[in-house]
Each structure stands twice: as structure tokens, then as C-alpha cells.
Amino acid sequence: MKILDFLVLLGLHSAAAVIHSLKYIFTVSSQVPNFPEFVAVAMVDDVQISHYDSITKKAEPKQDWMNRVTEDDPHYWEGHTAICLGYHQLFKGYIETFKHCFNQTGGVHILQWVVGCDWNDETGEFNGFRQVGYDGEDFLSWDVKTNTWIARKQQAVITKNNWNNDKERLALYKYSITQEFPDLLKKLLKYGKSSLMRTELPSVSLLQKTPSSPVSCFATGFYPDRAEIFWRKDGEELHEDVELGEILPNHDGSFQMNVDLNLSLVTPEDWRRYECVFQLSCVNDDIITKLDKTAIQTNWSKTGFPLGAVVGPVVVLLLLVVGITGYFLWKKNNNGFQPANTSDTL
């Protein structure tokens, strides 16, 4: 499984379970023009909460409620910045090691390190993870149950053996995942409760590119991302002639998704038998939109959906992908990043 696929899977939540997540994502690059050599981002429930890069050399909150961390630690952001400076050097060393494993001497290369935990607040179960990617592919992963590294490439075997022989570091890994991360996630959820645990219903529209195109049922502005959308006919959910899109982020922290219905075999007389259904977790009532020609929004004189419905989401998605692939997160203490003496617990 590719590192980006891994990140996407981490972000998916079932509509039935209440899953919260804390992720730290680090990225260090070599010879990438016009991009910071080192970037770090922290995310709670897939919402970015902090940012650091090697150009600004300053750790900053990305949510207003993250300023509350100074209530417990007045020097949190200064300490966070100092730790990021140290991690920059640590990961520069790692990327040189990995280049040596592949007999590489130069060129563009990217190392990604993802670490964090998921928490099911219904069952109380925590699941920790730590994974390393190199040039867009899995390189190493850490097994929380056995507390060992697993090589995902033949070139990673030597590194795996070296890291598994460092028992002190492995013990720190175990402690951070099973003790510090769960405590920090709970604390951050408390800080951001009004934002992270809010419920927002979407606006739902019917969109169509041309008279012969599928009709898209487009829901935007909902939160959280534990949602489903589907077409049904005569009260029965359709599985054929439909195409479900991904849940995507909006610029304001809410989400959007769509499902397309192919009308090529639907007669005008049968339109009234179709409806789009949107369901949001923790909300009992469905949002139902009848298939109605007069309700369809279109822009046939141009080349697609209204710009506000399509261009904005595409730009936001691209920014998110860049953010996830280019941002780092590190390890958490009760208030966040650990001081230098625990920098080896990545």
C-alpha cells in the first residue's frame, strides 16, 4: 500500500463508528525547487492544527482553539519550534541513509514519516501507527503489537535490522503510542470540542453538465465527514448506473461529496421515481432531494458545472494533497511535541 493511500485510509471513517484521530506527518525533501526542505503538520480528525516549515522556522497554530495549549504550557509554541528544528536535522540524516540504500547520489527525493493514533470513543479502543515512505512508496512500517519495524522494500532490510536493535528507542515508541498519544488526543479534542464535534448539515443541489450528462447530486458544507449519499428508485438504493465520488474537504473545514446518476436509460416519465438521499452520522433525519428537471443547475453554454461548485473543490483538494505530502507531524507529549530527550521516539 502506497504512503498516500495509507493517509487516505486513515482519514476514512465509517458512518456508524465515532473515530477520532491524531496524526503527525513529516516531510523532508532533497533538491525540490521552490519547496521547503522540511515541513511538518499536525492533524486532529483530519483537521490541520499546526504547521512548521524550514523557511519560516516557526511553529504556528492553524486553528484558533489551538492557542489554548498555552493554558497548560505557556512556552508550548517556542518549544514546538525548537523541536522542529531538531527534527529537520534528524530527517535529513534519514533521507541520506535511504539514498544510500538505493545507491542514489543526487536528484529529487522525498521522505515521509507518519505517526499517530486512532481512538474509538464508543469502545475506548486506541490504535497506534507509524509508517515511513520514500519517493512515494512504502519503505518501513512499525508494528505496535510486536514493537518492531517491518521492511516494505528489500532496500529497507538493513535499516530495519539496525532500528530493531535499538531497544531503548523501541521502548520510547511503545510508550508514546500507548500513553502519550491517547492522552494528547483527548486533550486536543477537549480544546477543540466546539469545532471538531460540531454537526453541520449540507446544502444539496442537482447539477448537470449537458442534457446528456449524468445528474450529480452534490452535497456541500457538512460536518463531520461521516456521511453517505446515494440515489434510490422507488425507495430502493441503486447500485447500477451510479458513480459515487470521494468525500473532499472545503476551505472552511467542512466537507463535500457527490453521487452521479446515469439517465441514459431513464424515461422522463420515470424521473419522479428517483431521489437522492444524504445521511449524516448522529443525525436521524435524511435529506431527500427528488429528481426534478426544474431543480437542476447547469451551465451548458460553458464547459461544465458552475465554477463555484467545481473549481473551488479541486483547488482545495490539491492544497490538501500538497499539505499532507509536504507536512510533518511529530510526536506528542501531554501538550504536544516532546523535548529533545525524546526526539528518538518518532
Short mmCIF file of N, CA and C in Angstrom, two decimals, residues 29-36 107-110:
data_model
loop_
_atom_site.label_atom_id
_atom_site.label_comp_id
_atom_site.label_asym_id
_atom_site.label_seq_id
_atom_site.Cartn_x
_atom_site.Cartn_y
_atom_site.Cartn_z
N SER A 29 12.61 16.86 1.97
CA SER A 29 12.86 16.69 0.54
C SER A 29 14.29 17.04 0.20
N SER A 30 14.73 16.51 -0.92
CA SER A 30 16.08 16.75 -1.41
C SER A 30 16.01 17.28 -2.84
N GLN A 31 16.51 18.49 -3.04
CA GLN A 31 16.61 19.12 -4.36
C GLN A 31 15.24 19.34 -5.01
N VAL A 32 14.22 19.65 -4.21
CA VAL A 32 12.91 20.01 -4.74
C VAL A 32 12.84 21.53 -4.84
N PRO A 33 12.78 22.10 -6.04
CA PRO A 33 12.79 23.55 -6.19
C PRO A 33 11.51 24.21 -5.66
N ASN A 34 11.68 25.40 -5.09
CA ASN A 34 10.57 26.22 -4.62
C ASN A 34 9.68 25.51 -3.60
N PHE A 35 10.30 24.70 -2.76
CA PHE A 35 9.55 23.99 -1.73
C PHE A 35 10.44 23.85 -0.50
N PRO A 36 9.90 24.07 0.70
CA PRO A 36 10.71 23.95 1.91
C PRO A 36 11.36 22.57 2.02
N GLY A 107 19.63 14.01 -7.14
CA GLY A 107 18.28 14.03 -7.70
C GLY A 107 17.23 14.38 -6.67
N VAL A 108 15.99 14.44 -7.13
CA VAL A 108 14.86 14.79 -6.28
C VAL A 108 14.39 13.57 -5.51
N HIS A 109 14.31 13.70 -4.19
CA HIS A 109 13.84 12.61 -3.33
C HIS A 109 13.01 13.17 -2.19
N ILE A 110 12.03 12.39 -1.75
CA ILE A 110 11.14 12.82 -0.67
C ILE A 110 10.95 11.69 0.33
#
